[in-house]
XYZ file of C-alpha atoms in Angstrom:
333
model
C -11.192 19.815 -8.614
C -8.801 20.232 -5.678
C -7.218 17.049 -4.311
C -4.879 16.607 -1.357
C -2.837 13.414 -1.018
C -1.769 12.906 2.592
C 1.320 10.698 2.650
C 1.762 11.620 -0.992
C 5.544 11.201 -1.126
C 5.227 7.487 -0.351
C 4.947 4.626 -2.795
C 1.232 4.506 -3.625
C 0.771 8.185 -2.781
C 3.214 9.413 -5.426
C 1.718 7.184 -8.131
C -1.736 8.432 -7.135
C -0.637 12.072 -7.244
C 0.819 11.588 -10.730
C -2.445 10.093 -11.959
C -4.521 12.872 -10.381
C -2.389 15.470 -12.164
C -2.920 13.600 -15.445
C -6.674 13.746 -14.785
C -6.504 17.532 -14.501
C -6.827 17.874 -10.728
C -5.148 20.596 -8.698
C -2.965 18.426 -6.481
C -1.229 19.043 -3.164
C 1.108 16.408 -1.738
C 1.599 16.422 2.042
C 4.263 14.312 3.747
C 6.651 14.494 6.694
C 9.376 12.805 4.597
C 10.296 10.407 7.379
C 10.078 7.686 4.696
C 8.673 9.341 1.574
C 11.564 10.214 -0.711
C 12.644 13.645 -1.981
C 13.645 12.313 -5.383
C 13.142 12.656 -9.128
C 9.544 11.486 -8.796
C 8.789 14.349 -6.444
C 10.500 16.768 -8.829
C 8.302 15.384 -11.602
C 5.176 16.005 -9.533
C 6.247 19.577 -8.868
C 6.991 20.104 -12.551
C 3.515 18.793 -13.346
C 1.933 21.431 -11.134
C 1.635 19.737 -7.740
C 2.258 21.682 -4.563
C 4.448 19.787 -2.105
C 4.037 20.504 1.606
C 6.242 19.138 4.363
C 4.166 18.632 7.501
C 3.981 16.303 10.502
C 0.356 15.202 10.505
C 0.560 13.843 14.033
C 0.488 17.543 15.077
C -2.924 19.179 15.049
C -1.540 22.539 13.907
C -0.374 20.925 10.659
C -3.983 20.151 9.779
C -5.114 23.682 10.534
C -2.528 24.979 8.064
C -4.043 22.902 5.241
C -7.266 24.888 5.212
C -10.665 23.530 4.169
C -10.830 24.185 0.426
C -10.662 20.576 -0.771
C -12.919 18.429 -2.912
C -11.029 15.159 -2.376
C -8.887 13.923 0.500
C -6.733 10.817 0.105
C -5.394 9.591 3.450
C -2.383 7.323 2.914
C -0.414 8.399 5.989
C 0.924 5.356 7.843
C 3.937 3.566 9.188
C 3.923 0.483 6.936
C 6.235 -2.435 6.246
C 6.863 -5.317 8.623
C 10.408 -4.249 9.437
C 9.353 -0.687 10.215
C 6.477 -1.918 12.388
C 8.628 -4.394 14.280
C 11.417 -1.843 14.725
C 9.090 0.662 16.430
C 5.550 -0.667 16.985
C 4.614 2.213 19.283
C 5.443 4.722 16.561
C 3.305 2.693 14.152
C 0.368 2.771 16.552
C 0.809 6.458 17.300
C 1.202 7.693 13.719
C -1.533 5.531 12.236
C -4.150 6.257 14.893
C -3.358 9.893 15.710
C -3.340 10.985 12.064
C -6.658 9.209 11.469
C -8.151 10.960 14.494
C -6.901 14.354 13.294
C -8.281 13.577 9.824
C -11.746 12.989 11.300
C -11.618 16.197 13.326
C -10.448 18.188 10.289
C -12.420 16.799 7.308
C -13.854 19.590 5.140
C -17.636 19.056 5.116
C -17.850 19.102 1.317
C -14.898 16.772 0.717
C -14.950 13.095 -0.197
C -12.410 11.026 1.758
C -10.453 7.933 0.762
C -8.907 6.008 3.675
C -6.160 3.490 2.924
C -6.402 0.269 4.919
C -4.906 -3.197 4.576
C -5.594 -6.909 4.254
C -3.725 -7.362 7.546
C -6.932 -6.501 9.440
C -8.269 -9.991 8.746
C -5.022 -11.976 8.471
C -5.578 -13.586 11.863
C -8.920 -14.914 10.707
C -7.278 -16.522 7.670
C -4.604 -18.218 9.778
C -7.154 -19.474 12.308
C -9.225 -21.056 9.554
C -12.204 -18.797 10.249
C -11.897 -16.805 7.032
C -12.145 -18.170 3.502
C -9.689 -17.364 0.703
C -10.441 -15.513 -1.596
C -11.647 -13.195 1.149
C -14.646 -10.861 0.980
C -15.084 -7.563 2.823
C -17.553 -8.996 5.355
C -15.049 -11.580 6.634
C -14.170 -11.732 10.296
C -11.466 -9.204 11.194
C -8.907 -10.626 13.596
C -5.264 -10.504 14.589
C -3.602 -13.584 16.074
C -2.560 -11.831 19.322
C -1.762 -8.242 20.377
C 1.916 -9.197 20.685
C 2.113 -10.752 17.182
C 4.744 -9.183 14.894
C 2.239 -7.380 12.632
C -0.404 -6.671 15.269
C 0.459 -2.992 15.760
C -0.133 -2.275 12.082
C -3.277 -4.391 11.765
C -4.874 -2.986 14.920
C -4.060 0.622 14.015
C -5.586 0.330 10.535
C -8.662 -1.473 11.863
C -9.060 1.351 14.383
C -8.911 3.832 11.510
C -11.558 1.922 9.559
C -13.927 1.949 12.525
C -13.240 5.575 13.418
C -13.889 6.795 9.878
C -17.084 4.769 9.558
C -18.594 6.018 12.799
C -17.447 9.611 12.341
C -18.718 9.681 8.767
C -22.114 8.444 9.891
C -22.274 10.895 12.797
C -21.028 13.968 10.926
C -22.337 13.273 7.458
C -19.181 13.412 5.363
C -18.599 11.081 2.410
C -15.912 8.420 2.716
C -14.735 5.126 1.280
C -12.124 2.736 2.675
C -9.885 0.706 0.370
C -8.037 -2.320 1.716
C -4.868 -2.710 -0.349
C -3.613 -6.225 -1.096
C 0.076 -6.708 -1.984
C 0.510 -3.670 -4.194
C 3.920 -3.536 -5.879
C 5.745 -1.571 -8.550
C 8.378 1.082 -9.209
C 9.686 3.223 -6.354
C 8.402 1.112 -3.488
C 11.730 0.618 -1.724
C 13.486 -2.684 -1.280
C 11.661 -4.413 1.603
C 8.738 -5.833 -0.385
C 9.199 -9.287 -1.873
C 9.069 -8.226 -5.556
C 11.849 -5.580 -5.618
C 13.807 -7.514 -3.012
C 13.819 -10.615 -5.198
C 14.713 -8.525 -8.248
C 17.632 -7.043 -6.336
C 19.026 -10.420 -5.359
C 18.470 -11.873 -8.820
C 20.227 -8.884 -10.385
C 23.087 -9.348 -7.950
C 23.615 -12.950 -9.043
C 22.585 -14.713 -5.843
C 22.978 -18.490 -6.074
C 21.333 -20.494 -4.687
C 18.369 -18.162 -4.784
C 16.667 -18.017 -1.397
C 12.875 -18.228 -1.288
C 11.293 -17.574 2.094
C 7.814 -19.026 2.492
C 8.024 -20.812 -0.843
C 4.624 -22.461 -0.386
C 2.786 -19.296 0.588
C 0.557 -17.490 -1.900
C -0.279 -13.864 -2.611
C -2.376 -11.963 -5.157
C -0.002 -9.272 -6.421
C -1.490 -5.998 -7.664
C 0.517 -3.624 -9.856
C 0.406 -0.073 -8.530
C -1.256 1.405 -11.642
C -4.169 -0.988 -11.172
C -4.434 -0.072 -7.480
C -4.534 3.634 -8.350
C -7.212 2.977 -10.976
C -9.316 1.236 -8.336
C -8.913 4.150 -5.914
C -10.032 6.701 -8.504
C -13.001 4.586 -9.537
C -14.125 4.220 -5.924
C -13.782 7.950 -5.342
C -15.830 8.613 -8.473
C -18.606 6.155 -7.579
C -21.352 7.562 -5.331
C -22.615 4.074 -4.448
C -19.204 3.282 -2.931
C -19.770 5.918 -0.245
C -19.647 4.422 3.228
C -18.219 1.123 1.967
C -15.058 -0.812 2.748
C -13.781 -2.333 -0.491
C -10.905 -4.677 -1.268
C -8.358 -3.396 -3.773
C -6.150 -5.874 -5.591
C -6.308 -8.774 -7.988
C -7.851 -12.193 -7.531
C -5.043 -14.142 -9.228
C -3.249 -16.134 -6.524
C 0.456 -16.828 -7.088
C 2.824 -18.937 -5.011
C 6.057 -17.356 -3.809
C 7.921 -20.125 -5.641
C 6.234 -19.181 -8.905
C 6.996 -15.508 -8.246
C 10.660 -16.401 -7.760
C 10.670 -18.266 -11.070
C 9.116 -15.277 -12.834
C 11.643 -12.872 -11.280
C 14.572 -15.030 -12.353
C 13.173 -15.346 -15.877
C 12.671 -11.577 -16.044
C 16.249 -10.866 -14.974
C 17.603 -13.629 -17.201
C 19.346 -15.795 -14.612
C 18.663 -19.372 -13.591
C 20.163 -20.272 -10.202
C 18.803 -23.176 -8.154
C 16.116 -22.287 -5.611
C 16.682 -22.633 -1.872
C 13.324 -22.841 -0.035
C 13.401 -21.321 3.464
C 10.865 -20.929 6.295
C 8.293 -18.157 5.973
C 8.835 -14.913 7.902
C 7.368 -15.078 11.403
C 3.777 -13.925 11.566
C 3.181 -13.915 7.815
C -0.141 -15.260 6.568
C -0.003 -18.470 4.524
C -2.473 -17.263 1.866
C -3.741 -13.865 0.795
C -6.152 -13.274 -2.045
C -9.062 -10.820 -2.042
C -12.501 -11.441 -3.425
C -12.895 -8.309 -5.603
C -16.514 -8.941 -6.584
C -17.661 -5.829 -4.734
C -15.030 -3.627 -6.404
C -16.028 -4.977 -9.809
C -19.762 -4.553 -9.209
C -19.432 -1.001 -7.882
C -16.958 0.340 -10.435
C -16.517 -2.076 -13.342
C -12.851 -2.408 -12.359
C -10.697 -5.143 -13.834
C -6.925 -5.450 -13.308
C -5.088 -4.514 -16.510
C -1.452 -5.382 -15.722
C -0.567 -9.053 -15.347
C 2.143 -10.169 -12.956
C 4.641 -10.889 -15.716
C 4.245 -7.397 -17.189
C 4.240 -5.741 -13.770
C 7.426 -7.482 -12.672
C 9.078 -6.517 -15.959
C 8.083 -2.857 -15.546
C 9.345 -2.884 -11.967
C 12.666 -4.438 -12.996
C 13.153 -1.906 -15.777
C 12.454 0.994 -13.436
C 14.878 -0.179 -10.770
C 17.491 -0.980 -13.401
C 17.181 2.418 -15.089
C 16.786 4.634 -12.014
C 20.006 6.203 -10.777
C 18.338 6.814 -7.429
C 17.001 3.313 -6.935
C 18.831 0.779 -9.066
C 18.744 -2.578 -7.256
C 22.177 -3.136 -5.709
C 23.560 -6.653 -5.290
C 23.269 -6.374 -1.522
C 23.612 -9.416 0.756
C 20.563 -10.169 2.884
C 21.743 -12.949 5.122
C 19.170 -13.001 7.905
C 16.162 -10.858 6.988
C 13.390 -12.263 4.879
C 11.495 -10.004 2.489
C 7.963 -9.007 3.431
C 4.909 -9.850 1.392
């Protein structure tokens, strides 16, 4: 089976490509490397048999060069991360929407498509009190306001969801959308709350700052997220569905901080701080649909996942967590 992972040098994409290789797929990784790293992980994928293609997928000619001989297409191309979105929201809108449009125009008729979306599409509904937590797939999708800090990302991914659904229905190709919820793990960079906390804990920060201490998230280890993706792609009854991917164990940011400090082996006092602007107060998916379609159950608890993440960052020459000062920027979650 031939699989192409678009955005495959990124965090989830690289973990997905590794798993696909382990499953015996012929794998091609496509990325423009604007954020995806050329590192030991990419070397490992090449050594395992993956082809790695550098291409700007906002350009239509890049899609033509990929050909049509694919059984599976995984679309993870996106400008993600609050800081990246806020730094250049127009680029976020352009990359996320244009690549989705090109995907729809290009899709091989025999291929099955996975489209990566996000819980941010309904975050405004949660904050307005219109959406329950844990949140199901049929919840109201809303952003607080077009000028809100995360609006460019949320709107662009919601556009992609709608475009794929209508194009799939009109043209008859098979697709499934997965909404990722707070996926974390090795090689995800330092902006997400888990590695960012590990970095500061490893650097001996005291007092230990905790932005949004009362907020909650349901953290999903990347191996579990990849398992969910593969199960959805292998489940015919998931075709044409939008499905939440994550765990349904809600954890406060304060409790996460305590777990991080215990994992690193330090015990500074906590300093609660205001939540980052625009961040949702609670996030936890209802994964009933994912379970019923695929039999999925998360396998890696938060304590084990944080430990694995800490060990990877500690052992990796390319990404060991430096004791860097972060005086004004809060981590994203």
